[in-house]
mmCIF file of C-alpha atoms in Angstrom:
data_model
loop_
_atom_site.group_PDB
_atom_site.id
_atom_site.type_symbol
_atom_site.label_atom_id
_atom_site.label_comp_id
_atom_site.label_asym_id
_atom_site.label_seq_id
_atom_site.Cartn_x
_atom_site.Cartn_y
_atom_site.Cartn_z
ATOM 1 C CA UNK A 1 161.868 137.167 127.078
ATOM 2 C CA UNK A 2 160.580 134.283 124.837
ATOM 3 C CA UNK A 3 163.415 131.315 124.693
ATOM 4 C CA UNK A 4 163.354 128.891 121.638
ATOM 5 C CA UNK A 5 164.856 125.739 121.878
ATOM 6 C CA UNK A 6 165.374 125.654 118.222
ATOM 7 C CA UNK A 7 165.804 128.255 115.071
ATOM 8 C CA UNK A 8 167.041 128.006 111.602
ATOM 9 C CA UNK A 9 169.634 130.882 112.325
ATOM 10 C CA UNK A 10 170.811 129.064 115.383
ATOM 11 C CA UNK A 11 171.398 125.850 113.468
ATOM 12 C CA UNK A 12 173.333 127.698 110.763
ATOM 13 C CA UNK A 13 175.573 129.854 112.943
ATOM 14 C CA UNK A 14 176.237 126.497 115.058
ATOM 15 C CA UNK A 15 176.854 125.009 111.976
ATOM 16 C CA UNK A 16 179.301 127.846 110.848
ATOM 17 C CA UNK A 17 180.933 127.348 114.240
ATOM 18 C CA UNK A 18 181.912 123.616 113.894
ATOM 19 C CA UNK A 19 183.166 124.204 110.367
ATOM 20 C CA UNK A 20 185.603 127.535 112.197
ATOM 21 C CA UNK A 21 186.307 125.261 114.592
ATOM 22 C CA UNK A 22 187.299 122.125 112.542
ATOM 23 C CA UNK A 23 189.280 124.530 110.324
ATOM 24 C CA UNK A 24 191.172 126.018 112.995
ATOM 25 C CA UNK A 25 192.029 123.426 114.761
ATOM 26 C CA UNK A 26 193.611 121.703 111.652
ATOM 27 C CA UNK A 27 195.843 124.743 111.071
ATOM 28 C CA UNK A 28 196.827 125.168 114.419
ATOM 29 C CA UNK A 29 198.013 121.496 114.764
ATOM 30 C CA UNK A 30 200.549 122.620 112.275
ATOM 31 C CA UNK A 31 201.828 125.155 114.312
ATOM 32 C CA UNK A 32 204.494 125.654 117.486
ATOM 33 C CA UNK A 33 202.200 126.949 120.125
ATOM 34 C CA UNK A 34 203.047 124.790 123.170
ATOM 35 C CA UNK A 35 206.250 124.689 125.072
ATOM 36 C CA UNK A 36 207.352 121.906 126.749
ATOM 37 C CA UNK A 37 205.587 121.221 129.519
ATOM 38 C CA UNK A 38 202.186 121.699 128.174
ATOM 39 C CA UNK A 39 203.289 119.584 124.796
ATOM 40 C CA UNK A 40 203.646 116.621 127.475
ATOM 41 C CA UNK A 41 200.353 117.108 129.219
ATOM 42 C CA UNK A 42 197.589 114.370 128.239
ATOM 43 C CA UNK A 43 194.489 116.071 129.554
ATOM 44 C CA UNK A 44 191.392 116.536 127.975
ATOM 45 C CA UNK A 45 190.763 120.140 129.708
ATOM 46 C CA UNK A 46 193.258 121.549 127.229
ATOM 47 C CA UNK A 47 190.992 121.122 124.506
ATOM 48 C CA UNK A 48 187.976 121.752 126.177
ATOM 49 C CA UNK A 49 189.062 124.849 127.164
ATOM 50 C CA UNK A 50 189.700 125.366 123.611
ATOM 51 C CA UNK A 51 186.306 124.534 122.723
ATOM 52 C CA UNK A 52 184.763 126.997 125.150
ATOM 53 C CA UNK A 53 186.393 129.875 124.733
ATOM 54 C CA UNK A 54 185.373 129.518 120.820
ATOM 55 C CA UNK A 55 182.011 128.946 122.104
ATOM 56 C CA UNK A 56 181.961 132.124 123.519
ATOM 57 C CA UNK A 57 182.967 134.008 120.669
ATOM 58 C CA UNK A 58 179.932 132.526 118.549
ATOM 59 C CA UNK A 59 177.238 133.924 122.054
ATOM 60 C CA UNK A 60 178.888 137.340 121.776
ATOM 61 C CA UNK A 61 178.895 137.208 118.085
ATOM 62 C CA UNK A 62 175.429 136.904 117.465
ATOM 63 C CA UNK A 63 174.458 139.388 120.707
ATOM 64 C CA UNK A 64 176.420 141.869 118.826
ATOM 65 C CA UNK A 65 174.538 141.105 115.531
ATOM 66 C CA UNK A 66 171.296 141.954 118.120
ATOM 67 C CA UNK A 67 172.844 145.299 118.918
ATOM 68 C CA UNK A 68 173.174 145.856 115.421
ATOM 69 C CA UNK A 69 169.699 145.600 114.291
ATOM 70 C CA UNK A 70 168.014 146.960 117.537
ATOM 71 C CA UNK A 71 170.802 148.791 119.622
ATOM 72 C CA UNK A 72 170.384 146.560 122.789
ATOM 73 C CA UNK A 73 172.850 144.457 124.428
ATOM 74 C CA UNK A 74 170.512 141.365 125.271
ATOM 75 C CA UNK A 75 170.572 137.472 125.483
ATOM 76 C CA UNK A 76 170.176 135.482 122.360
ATOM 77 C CA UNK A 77 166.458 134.452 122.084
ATOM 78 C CA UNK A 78 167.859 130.862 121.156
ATOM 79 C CA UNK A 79 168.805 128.331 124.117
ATOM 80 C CA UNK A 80 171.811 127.004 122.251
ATOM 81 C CA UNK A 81 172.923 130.286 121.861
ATOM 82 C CA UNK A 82 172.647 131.686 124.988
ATOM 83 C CA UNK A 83 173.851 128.789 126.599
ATOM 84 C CA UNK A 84 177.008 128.374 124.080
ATOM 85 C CA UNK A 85 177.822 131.449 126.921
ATOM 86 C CA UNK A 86 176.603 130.045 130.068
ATOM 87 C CA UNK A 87 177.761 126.432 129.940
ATOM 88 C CA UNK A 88 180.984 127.609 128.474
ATOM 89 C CA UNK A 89 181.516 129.951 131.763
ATOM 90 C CA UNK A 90 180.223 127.243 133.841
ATOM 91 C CA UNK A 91 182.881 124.671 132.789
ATOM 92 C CA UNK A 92 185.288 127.210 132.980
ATOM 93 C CA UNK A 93 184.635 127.868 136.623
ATOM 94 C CA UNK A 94 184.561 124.132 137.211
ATOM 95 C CA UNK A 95 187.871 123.743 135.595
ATOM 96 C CA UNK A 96 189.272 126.332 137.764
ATOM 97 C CA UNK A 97 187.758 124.422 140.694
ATOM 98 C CA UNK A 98 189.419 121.209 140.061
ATOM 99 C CA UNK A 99 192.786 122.679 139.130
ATOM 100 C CA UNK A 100 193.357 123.985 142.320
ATOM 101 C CA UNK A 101 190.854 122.206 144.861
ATOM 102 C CA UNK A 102 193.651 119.505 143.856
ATOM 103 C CA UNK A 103 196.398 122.059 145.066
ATOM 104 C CA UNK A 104 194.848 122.101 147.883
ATOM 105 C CA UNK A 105 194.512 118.474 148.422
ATOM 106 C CA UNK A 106 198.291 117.703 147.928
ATOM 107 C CA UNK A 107 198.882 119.926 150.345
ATOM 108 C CA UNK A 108 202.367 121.793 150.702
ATOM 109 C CA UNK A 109 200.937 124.936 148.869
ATOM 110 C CA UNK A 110 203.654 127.780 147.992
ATOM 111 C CA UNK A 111 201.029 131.049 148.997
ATOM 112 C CA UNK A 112 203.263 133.676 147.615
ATOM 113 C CA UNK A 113 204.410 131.179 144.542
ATOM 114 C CA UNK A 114 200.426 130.677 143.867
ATOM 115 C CA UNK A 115 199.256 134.085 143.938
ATOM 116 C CA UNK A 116 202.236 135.377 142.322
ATOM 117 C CA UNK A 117 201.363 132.924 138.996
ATOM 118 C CA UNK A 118 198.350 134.119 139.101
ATOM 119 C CA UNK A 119 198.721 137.197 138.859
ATOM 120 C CA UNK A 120 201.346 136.933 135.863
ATOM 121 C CA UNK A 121 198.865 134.666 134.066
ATOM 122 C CA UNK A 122 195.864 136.878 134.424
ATOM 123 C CA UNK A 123 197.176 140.407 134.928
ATOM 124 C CA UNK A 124 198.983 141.012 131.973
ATOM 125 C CA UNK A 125 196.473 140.716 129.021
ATOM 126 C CA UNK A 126 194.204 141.763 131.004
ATOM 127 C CA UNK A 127 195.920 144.876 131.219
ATOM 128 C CA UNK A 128 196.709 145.455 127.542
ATOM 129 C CA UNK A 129 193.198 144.855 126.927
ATOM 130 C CA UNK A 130 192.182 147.940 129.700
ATOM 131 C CA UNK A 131 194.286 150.080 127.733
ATOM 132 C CA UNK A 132 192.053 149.511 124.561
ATOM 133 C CA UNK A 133 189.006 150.297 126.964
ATOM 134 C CA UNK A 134 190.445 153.095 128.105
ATOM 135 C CA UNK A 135 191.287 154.384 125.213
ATOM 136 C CA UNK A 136 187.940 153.961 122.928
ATOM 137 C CA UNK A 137 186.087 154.972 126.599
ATOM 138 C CA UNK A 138 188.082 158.379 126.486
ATOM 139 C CA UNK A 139 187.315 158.935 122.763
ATOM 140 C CA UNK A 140 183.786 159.026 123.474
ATOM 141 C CA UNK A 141 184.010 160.463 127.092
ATOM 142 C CA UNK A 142 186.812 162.731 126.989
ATOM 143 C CA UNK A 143 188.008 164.067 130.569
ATOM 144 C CA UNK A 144 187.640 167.598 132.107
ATOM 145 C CA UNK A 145 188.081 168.839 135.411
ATOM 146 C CA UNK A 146 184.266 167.908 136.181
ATOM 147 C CA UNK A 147 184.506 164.326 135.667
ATOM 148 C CA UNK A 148 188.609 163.582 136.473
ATOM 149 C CA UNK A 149 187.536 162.467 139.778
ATOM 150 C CA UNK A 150 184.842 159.977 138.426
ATOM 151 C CA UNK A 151 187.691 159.020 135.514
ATOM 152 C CA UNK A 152 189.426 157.799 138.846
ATOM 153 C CA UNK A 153 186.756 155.831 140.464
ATOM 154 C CA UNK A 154 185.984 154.461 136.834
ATOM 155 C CA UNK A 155 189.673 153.019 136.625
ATOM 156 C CA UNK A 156 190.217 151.783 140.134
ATOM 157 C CA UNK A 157 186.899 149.594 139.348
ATOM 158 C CA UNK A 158 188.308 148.310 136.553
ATOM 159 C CA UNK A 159 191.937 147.679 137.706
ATOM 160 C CA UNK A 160 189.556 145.668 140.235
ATOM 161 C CA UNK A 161 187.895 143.539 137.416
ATOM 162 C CA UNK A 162 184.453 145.072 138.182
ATOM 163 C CA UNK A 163 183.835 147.342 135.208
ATOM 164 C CA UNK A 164 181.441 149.155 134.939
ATOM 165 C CA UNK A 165 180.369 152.603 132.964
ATOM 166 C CA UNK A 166 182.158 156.139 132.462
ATOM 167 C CA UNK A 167 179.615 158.714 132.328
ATOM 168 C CA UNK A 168 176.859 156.333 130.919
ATOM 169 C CA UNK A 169 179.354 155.392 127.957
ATOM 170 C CA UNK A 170 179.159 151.234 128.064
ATOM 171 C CA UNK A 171 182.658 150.309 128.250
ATOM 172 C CA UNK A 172 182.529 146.902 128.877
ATOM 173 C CA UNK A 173 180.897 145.706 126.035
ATOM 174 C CA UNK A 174 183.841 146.899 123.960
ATOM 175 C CA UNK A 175 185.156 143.676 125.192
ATOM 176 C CA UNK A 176 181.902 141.911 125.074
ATOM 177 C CA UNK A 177 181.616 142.058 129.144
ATOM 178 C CA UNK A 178 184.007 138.743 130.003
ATOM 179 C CA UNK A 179 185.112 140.723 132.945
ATOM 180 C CA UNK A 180 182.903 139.891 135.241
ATOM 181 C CA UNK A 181 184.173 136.122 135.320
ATOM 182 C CA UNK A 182 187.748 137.715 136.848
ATOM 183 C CA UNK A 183 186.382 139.002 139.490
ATOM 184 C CA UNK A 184 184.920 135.760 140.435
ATOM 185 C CA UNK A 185 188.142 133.480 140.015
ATOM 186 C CA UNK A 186 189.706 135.984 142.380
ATOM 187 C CA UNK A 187 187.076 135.540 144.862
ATOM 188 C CA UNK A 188 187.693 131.846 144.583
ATOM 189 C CA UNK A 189 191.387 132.112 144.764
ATOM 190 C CA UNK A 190 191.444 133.800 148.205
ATOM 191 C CA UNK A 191 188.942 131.273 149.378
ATOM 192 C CA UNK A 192 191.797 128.496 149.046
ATOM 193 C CA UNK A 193 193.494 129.341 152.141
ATOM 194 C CA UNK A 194 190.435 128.480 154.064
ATOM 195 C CA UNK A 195 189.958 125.099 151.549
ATOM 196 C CA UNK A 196 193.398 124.402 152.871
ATOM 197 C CA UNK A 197 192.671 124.317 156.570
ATOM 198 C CA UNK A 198 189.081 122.613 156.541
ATOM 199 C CA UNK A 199 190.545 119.828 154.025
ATOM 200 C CA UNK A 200 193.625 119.171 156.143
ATOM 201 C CA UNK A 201 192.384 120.665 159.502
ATOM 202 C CA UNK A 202 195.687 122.183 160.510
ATOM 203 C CA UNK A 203 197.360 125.453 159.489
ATOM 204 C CA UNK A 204 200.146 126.071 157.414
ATOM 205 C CA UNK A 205 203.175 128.117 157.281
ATOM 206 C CA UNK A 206 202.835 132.202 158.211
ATOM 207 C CA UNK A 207 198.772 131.497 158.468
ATOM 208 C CA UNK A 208 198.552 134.025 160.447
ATOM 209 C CA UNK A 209 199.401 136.469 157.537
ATOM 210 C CA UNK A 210 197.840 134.693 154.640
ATOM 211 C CA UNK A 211 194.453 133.448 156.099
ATOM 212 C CA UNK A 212 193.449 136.926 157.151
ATOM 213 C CA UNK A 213 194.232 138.726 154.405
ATOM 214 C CA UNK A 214 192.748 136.214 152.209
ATOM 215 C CA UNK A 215 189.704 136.117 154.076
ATOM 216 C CA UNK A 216 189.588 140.130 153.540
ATOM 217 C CA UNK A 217 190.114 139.802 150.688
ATOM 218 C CA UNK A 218 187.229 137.077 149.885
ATOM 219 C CA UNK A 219 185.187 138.822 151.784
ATOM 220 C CA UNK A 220 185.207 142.244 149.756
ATOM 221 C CA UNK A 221 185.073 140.302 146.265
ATOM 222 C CA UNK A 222 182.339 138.421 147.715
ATOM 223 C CA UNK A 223 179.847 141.739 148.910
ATOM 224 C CA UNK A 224 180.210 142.658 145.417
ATOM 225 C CA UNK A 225 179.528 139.473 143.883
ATOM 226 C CA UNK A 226 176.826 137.084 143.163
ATOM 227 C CA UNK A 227 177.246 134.590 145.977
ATOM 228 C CA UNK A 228 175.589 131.733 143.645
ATOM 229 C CA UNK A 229 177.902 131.284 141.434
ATOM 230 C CA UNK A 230 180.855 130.222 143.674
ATOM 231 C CA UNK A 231 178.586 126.933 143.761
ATOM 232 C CA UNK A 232 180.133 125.959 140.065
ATOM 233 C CA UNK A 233 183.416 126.158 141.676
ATOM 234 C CA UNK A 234 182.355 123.710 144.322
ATOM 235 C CA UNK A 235 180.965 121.263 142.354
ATOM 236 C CA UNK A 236 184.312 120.392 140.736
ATOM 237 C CA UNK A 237 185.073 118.770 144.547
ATOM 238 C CA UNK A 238 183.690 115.670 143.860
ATOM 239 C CA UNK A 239 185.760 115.660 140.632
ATOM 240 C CA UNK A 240 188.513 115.745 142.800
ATOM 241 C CA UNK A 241 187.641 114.076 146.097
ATOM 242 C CA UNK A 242 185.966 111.005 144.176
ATOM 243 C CA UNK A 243 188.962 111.071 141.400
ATOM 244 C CA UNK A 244 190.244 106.756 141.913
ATOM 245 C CA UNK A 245 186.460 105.833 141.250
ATOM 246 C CA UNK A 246 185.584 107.769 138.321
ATOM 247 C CA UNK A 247 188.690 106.479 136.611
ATOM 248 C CA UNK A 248 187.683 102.985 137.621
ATOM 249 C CA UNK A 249 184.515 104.132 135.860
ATOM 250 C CA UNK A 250 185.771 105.300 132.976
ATOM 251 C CA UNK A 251 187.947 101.524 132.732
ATOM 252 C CA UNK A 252 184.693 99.633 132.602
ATOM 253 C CA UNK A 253 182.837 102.269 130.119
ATOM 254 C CA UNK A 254 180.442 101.210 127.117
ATOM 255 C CA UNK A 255 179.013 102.181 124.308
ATOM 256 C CA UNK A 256 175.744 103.099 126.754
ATOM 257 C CA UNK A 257 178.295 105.191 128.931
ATOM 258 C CA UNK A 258 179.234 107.226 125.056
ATOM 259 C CA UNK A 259 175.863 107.900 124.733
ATOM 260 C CA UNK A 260 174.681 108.791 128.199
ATOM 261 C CA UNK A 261 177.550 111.778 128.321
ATOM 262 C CA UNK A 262 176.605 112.727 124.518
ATOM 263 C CA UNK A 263 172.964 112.913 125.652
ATOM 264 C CA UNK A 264 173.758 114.775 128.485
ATOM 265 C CA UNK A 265 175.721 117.555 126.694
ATOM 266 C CA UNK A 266 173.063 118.178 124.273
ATOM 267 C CA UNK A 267 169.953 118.401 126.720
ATOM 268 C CA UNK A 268 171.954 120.733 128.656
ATOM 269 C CA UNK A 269 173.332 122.784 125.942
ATOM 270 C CA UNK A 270 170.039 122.790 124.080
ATOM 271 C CA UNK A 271 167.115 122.727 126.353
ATOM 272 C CA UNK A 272 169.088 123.633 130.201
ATOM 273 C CA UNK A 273 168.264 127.602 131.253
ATOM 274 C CA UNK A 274 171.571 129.492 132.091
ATOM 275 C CA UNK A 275 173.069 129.262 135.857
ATOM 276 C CA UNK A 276 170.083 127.063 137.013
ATOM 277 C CA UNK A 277 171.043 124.687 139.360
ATOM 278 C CA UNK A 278 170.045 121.697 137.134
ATOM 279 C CA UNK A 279 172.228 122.934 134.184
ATOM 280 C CA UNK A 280 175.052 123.535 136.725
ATOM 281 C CA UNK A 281 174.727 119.913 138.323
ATOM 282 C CA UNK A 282 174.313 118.559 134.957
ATOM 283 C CA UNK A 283 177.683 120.338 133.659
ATOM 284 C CA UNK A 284 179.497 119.260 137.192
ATOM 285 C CA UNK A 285 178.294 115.443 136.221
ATOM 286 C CA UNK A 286 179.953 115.952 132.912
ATOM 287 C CA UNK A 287 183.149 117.661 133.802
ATOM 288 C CA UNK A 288 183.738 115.052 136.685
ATOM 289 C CA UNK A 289 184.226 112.840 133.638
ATOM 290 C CA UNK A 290 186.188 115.058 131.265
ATOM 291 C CA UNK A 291 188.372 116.071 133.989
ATOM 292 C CA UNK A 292 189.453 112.923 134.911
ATOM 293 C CA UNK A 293 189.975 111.864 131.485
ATOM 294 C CA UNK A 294 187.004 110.821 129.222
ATOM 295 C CA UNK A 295 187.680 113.073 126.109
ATOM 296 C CA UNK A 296 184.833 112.546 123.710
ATOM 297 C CA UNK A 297 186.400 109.541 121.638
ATOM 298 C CA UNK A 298 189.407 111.475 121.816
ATOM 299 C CA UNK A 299 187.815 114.346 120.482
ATOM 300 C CA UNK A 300 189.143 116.440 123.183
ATOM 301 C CA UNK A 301 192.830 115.300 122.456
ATOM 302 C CA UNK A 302 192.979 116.459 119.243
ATOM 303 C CA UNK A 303 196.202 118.132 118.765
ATOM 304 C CA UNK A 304 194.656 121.317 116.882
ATOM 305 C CA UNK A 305 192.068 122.027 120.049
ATOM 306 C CA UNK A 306 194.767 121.092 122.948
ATOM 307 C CA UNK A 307 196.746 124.323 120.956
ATOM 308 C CA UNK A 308 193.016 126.277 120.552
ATOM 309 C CA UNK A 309 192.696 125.850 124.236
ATOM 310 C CA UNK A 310 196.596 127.204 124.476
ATOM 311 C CA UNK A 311 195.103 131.002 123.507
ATOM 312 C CA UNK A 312 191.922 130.552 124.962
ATOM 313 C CA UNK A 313 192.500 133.224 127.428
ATOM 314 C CA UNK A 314 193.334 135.497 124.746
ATOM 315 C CA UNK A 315 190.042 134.452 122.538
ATOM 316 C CA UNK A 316 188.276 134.964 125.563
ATOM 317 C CA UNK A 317 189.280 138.401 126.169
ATOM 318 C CA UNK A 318 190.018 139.949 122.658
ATOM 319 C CA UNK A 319 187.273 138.811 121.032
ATOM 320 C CA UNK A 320 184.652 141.433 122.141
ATOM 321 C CA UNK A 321 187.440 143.949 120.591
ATOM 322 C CA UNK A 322 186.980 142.775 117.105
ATOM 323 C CA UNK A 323 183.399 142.496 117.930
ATOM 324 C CA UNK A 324 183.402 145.957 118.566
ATOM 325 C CA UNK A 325 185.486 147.196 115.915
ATOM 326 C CA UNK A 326 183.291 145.046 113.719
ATOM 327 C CA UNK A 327 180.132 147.148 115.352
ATOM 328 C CA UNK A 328 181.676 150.608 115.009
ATOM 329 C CA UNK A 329 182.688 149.644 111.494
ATOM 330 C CA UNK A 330 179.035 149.081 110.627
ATOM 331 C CA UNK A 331 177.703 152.353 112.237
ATOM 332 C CA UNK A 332 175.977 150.337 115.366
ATOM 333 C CA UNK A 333 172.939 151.011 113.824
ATOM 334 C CA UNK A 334 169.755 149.984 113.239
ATOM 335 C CA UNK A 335 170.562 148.055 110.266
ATOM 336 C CA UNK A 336 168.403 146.282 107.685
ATOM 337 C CA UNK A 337 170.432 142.467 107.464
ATOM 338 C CA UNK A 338 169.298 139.184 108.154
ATOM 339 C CA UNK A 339 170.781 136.952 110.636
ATOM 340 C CA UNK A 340 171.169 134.157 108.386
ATOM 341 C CA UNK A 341 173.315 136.292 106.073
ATOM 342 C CA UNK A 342 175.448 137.871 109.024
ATOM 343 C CA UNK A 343 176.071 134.688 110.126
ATOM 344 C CA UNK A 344 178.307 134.365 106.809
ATOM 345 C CA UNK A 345 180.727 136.749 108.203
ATOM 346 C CA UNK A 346 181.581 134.269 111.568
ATOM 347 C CA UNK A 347 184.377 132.355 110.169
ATOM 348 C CA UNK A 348 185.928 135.611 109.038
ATOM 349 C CA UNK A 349 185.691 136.729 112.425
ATOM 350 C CA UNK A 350 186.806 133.676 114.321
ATOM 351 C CA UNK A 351 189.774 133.960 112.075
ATOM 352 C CA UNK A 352 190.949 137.181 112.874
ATOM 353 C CA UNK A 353 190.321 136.163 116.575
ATOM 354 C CA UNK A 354 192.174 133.117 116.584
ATOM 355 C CA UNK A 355 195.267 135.612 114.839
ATOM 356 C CA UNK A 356 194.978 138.297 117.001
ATOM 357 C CA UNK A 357 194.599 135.905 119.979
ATOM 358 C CA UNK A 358 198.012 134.005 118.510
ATOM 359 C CA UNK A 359 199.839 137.238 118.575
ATOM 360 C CA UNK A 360 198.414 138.357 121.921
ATOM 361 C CA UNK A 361 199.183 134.961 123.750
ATOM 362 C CA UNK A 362 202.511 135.021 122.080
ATOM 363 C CA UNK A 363 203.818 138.126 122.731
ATOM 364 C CA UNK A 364 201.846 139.090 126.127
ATOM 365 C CA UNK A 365 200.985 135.888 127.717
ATOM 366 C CA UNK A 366 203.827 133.625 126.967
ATOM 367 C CA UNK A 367 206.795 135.502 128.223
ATOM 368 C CA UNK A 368 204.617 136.208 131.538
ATOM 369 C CA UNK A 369 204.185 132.549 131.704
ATOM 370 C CA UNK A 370 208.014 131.544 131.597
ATOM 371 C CA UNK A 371 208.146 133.730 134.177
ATOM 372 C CA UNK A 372 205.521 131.921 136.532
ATOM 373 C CA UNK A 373 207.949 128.926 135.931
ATOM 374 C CA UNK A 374 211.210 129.896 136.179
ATOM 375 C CA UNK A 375 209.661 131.909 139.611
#
């Protein structure tokens, strides 16, 4: 497939995009979406992850418009595009990286505590979204006695964040595919009791039942993986390892430093290809920044996106649903519309993604989450 670095329809939808995001992010300042303990955080990774996860919505948005017109689900043809996907999933990864590769380097880690969190922060949407798969998968596919026992296998893959198709009906694109990124966070979260004893080089408490187990564990997620891109998750080490001097970098900072990172960002974002190692190395050189506190000229900080990045979990895996509801809506057809007028529909979208995402983090997430803490 032909990339371009540049289009008139990618300018416009990107366009589009700031103008949803610079909206949104000036409502939601107004709003009471943080509790207490994230109010009081003063990271720029809240916002980011804000910023991604809306990122991702604009990729899937116009891949769906593709599948309108020609009934594929392919890449856009348009780096930015494609890469407002890729880059957005790469920093994502790295952010999980540096969150807990600095678990693991205070040490004292709380196996049953961690795993437990995780589970309540990831499980639960998750879960309420596999309903909605289920659901529109069985409307299409409905069950008889031929096919209950490949209904079976089909759920079991799914309640194991693979996916994957019920007799040839494409069920994960009904949430735009983000599963396959799960799958991968829980390969790296069983890797951390091995992080644990090669940092520190001693065990820990009950080893003997948690390193196995997690090393099963990894070991299954990773024969049905992608091995290469557990390599985003280790490049948010030196984020961590080398945290003291990239402050002490960030103290001394100019003008030329501004414009090195802005230069950075857009040659990756605009002319990087997707999961290469240079546009992963390039993102890890970035994030080592972010993470650690450089925010854009406080771009990052903004009030509106620290609360964006709040329900990014839900934007990231409810917005395929309106997607698709969008797609049924409009007969997923060959249709006869250009992309430059579709694209007019994208803040209409991203708003009822942001509200759905609101209700979803509110009413799913959150109480899951006070859970975690009081736990």
């Amino acid at each position: 497939m032909d990339i371009n670095y540049f289009s008139t329809s990618s300018l416009i939808l990107t366009g589009l995009f700031i103008f949803s995001l610079f909206v949104s992010s000036r409502l939601l300042s107004k709003m009471n979406l943080m509790d207490g303990d994230a109010a009081r955080r003063n990271s720029p990774l809240d916002g980011l992850r804000g910023v991604l996860a809306s990122a991702v919505v604009v990729h899937h948005f116009y891949i769906n418009y593709i599948m309108y017109t020609t009934g594929e689900w392919v890449r856009p043809t348009t780096q930015i595009l494609n890469n407002f996907g890729a880059v957005s999933v790469s920093f994502f990864f790295l952010i999980t990286g540096y969150l807990f590769f600095s678990k693991v380097q205070k040490g004292d880690i709380l196996w049953r505590q961690l795993y437990l969190s995780r589970v309540r922060r990831i499980v639960p949407l998750y879960l309420f979204v596999f309903i909605f798969i289920v659901l529109v998968t069985l409307y299409f596919r409905p069950l008889t006695l031929e096919n209950l026992p490949g209904f079976f296998k089909w759920l079991r893959r799914w309640l194991l964040f693979l996916g994957g198709n019920f007799e040839d009906f494409p069920s994960g694109i009904v949430i735009a595919g983000v599963n396959w990124t799960l799958i991968y966070e829980w390969g790296f979260y069983f890797s951390l009791p091995i992080w644990y004893v090669l940092w520190h080089r001693r065990l820990f408490s009950k080893w003997y039942i948690v390193l196995p187990l997690s090393l099963l564990v990894f070991l299954y997620i990773w024969k049905r993986t992608d091995y290469h891109a557990y390599f985003l998750f280790l490049l948010a080490l030196p984020s961590v390892y080398f945290k003291e001097r990239i402050r002490e970098i960030l103290d001394r900072k100019t003008i030329l430093f501004d414009i090195f990172q802005v230069t950075l960002l857009i040659l990756i974002i605009v002319f990087s290809n997707g999961y290469t190692v240079i546009q992963m190395v390039g993102t890890a050189i970035l994030f080592s920044f972010i993470a650690n506190g450089y925010s854009y000229g406080e771009v990052l900080n903004n009030n509106g996106l620290r609360k964006l990045g709040e329900v990014s979990y839900s934007i990231y895996l409810t917005h395929g649903i309106i997607l698709y509801a969008l797609r049924s809506y409009m007969h997923n057809g060959k249709i006869q519309i250009g992309i430059n007028a579709f694209s007019l529909v994208f803040p209409i979208i991203f708003t009822l993604v942001i509200l759905i995402s609101i209700a979803t983090y509110r009413f799913i997430e959150y109480p899951f989450i006070c859970k975690r803490k009081l736990g």
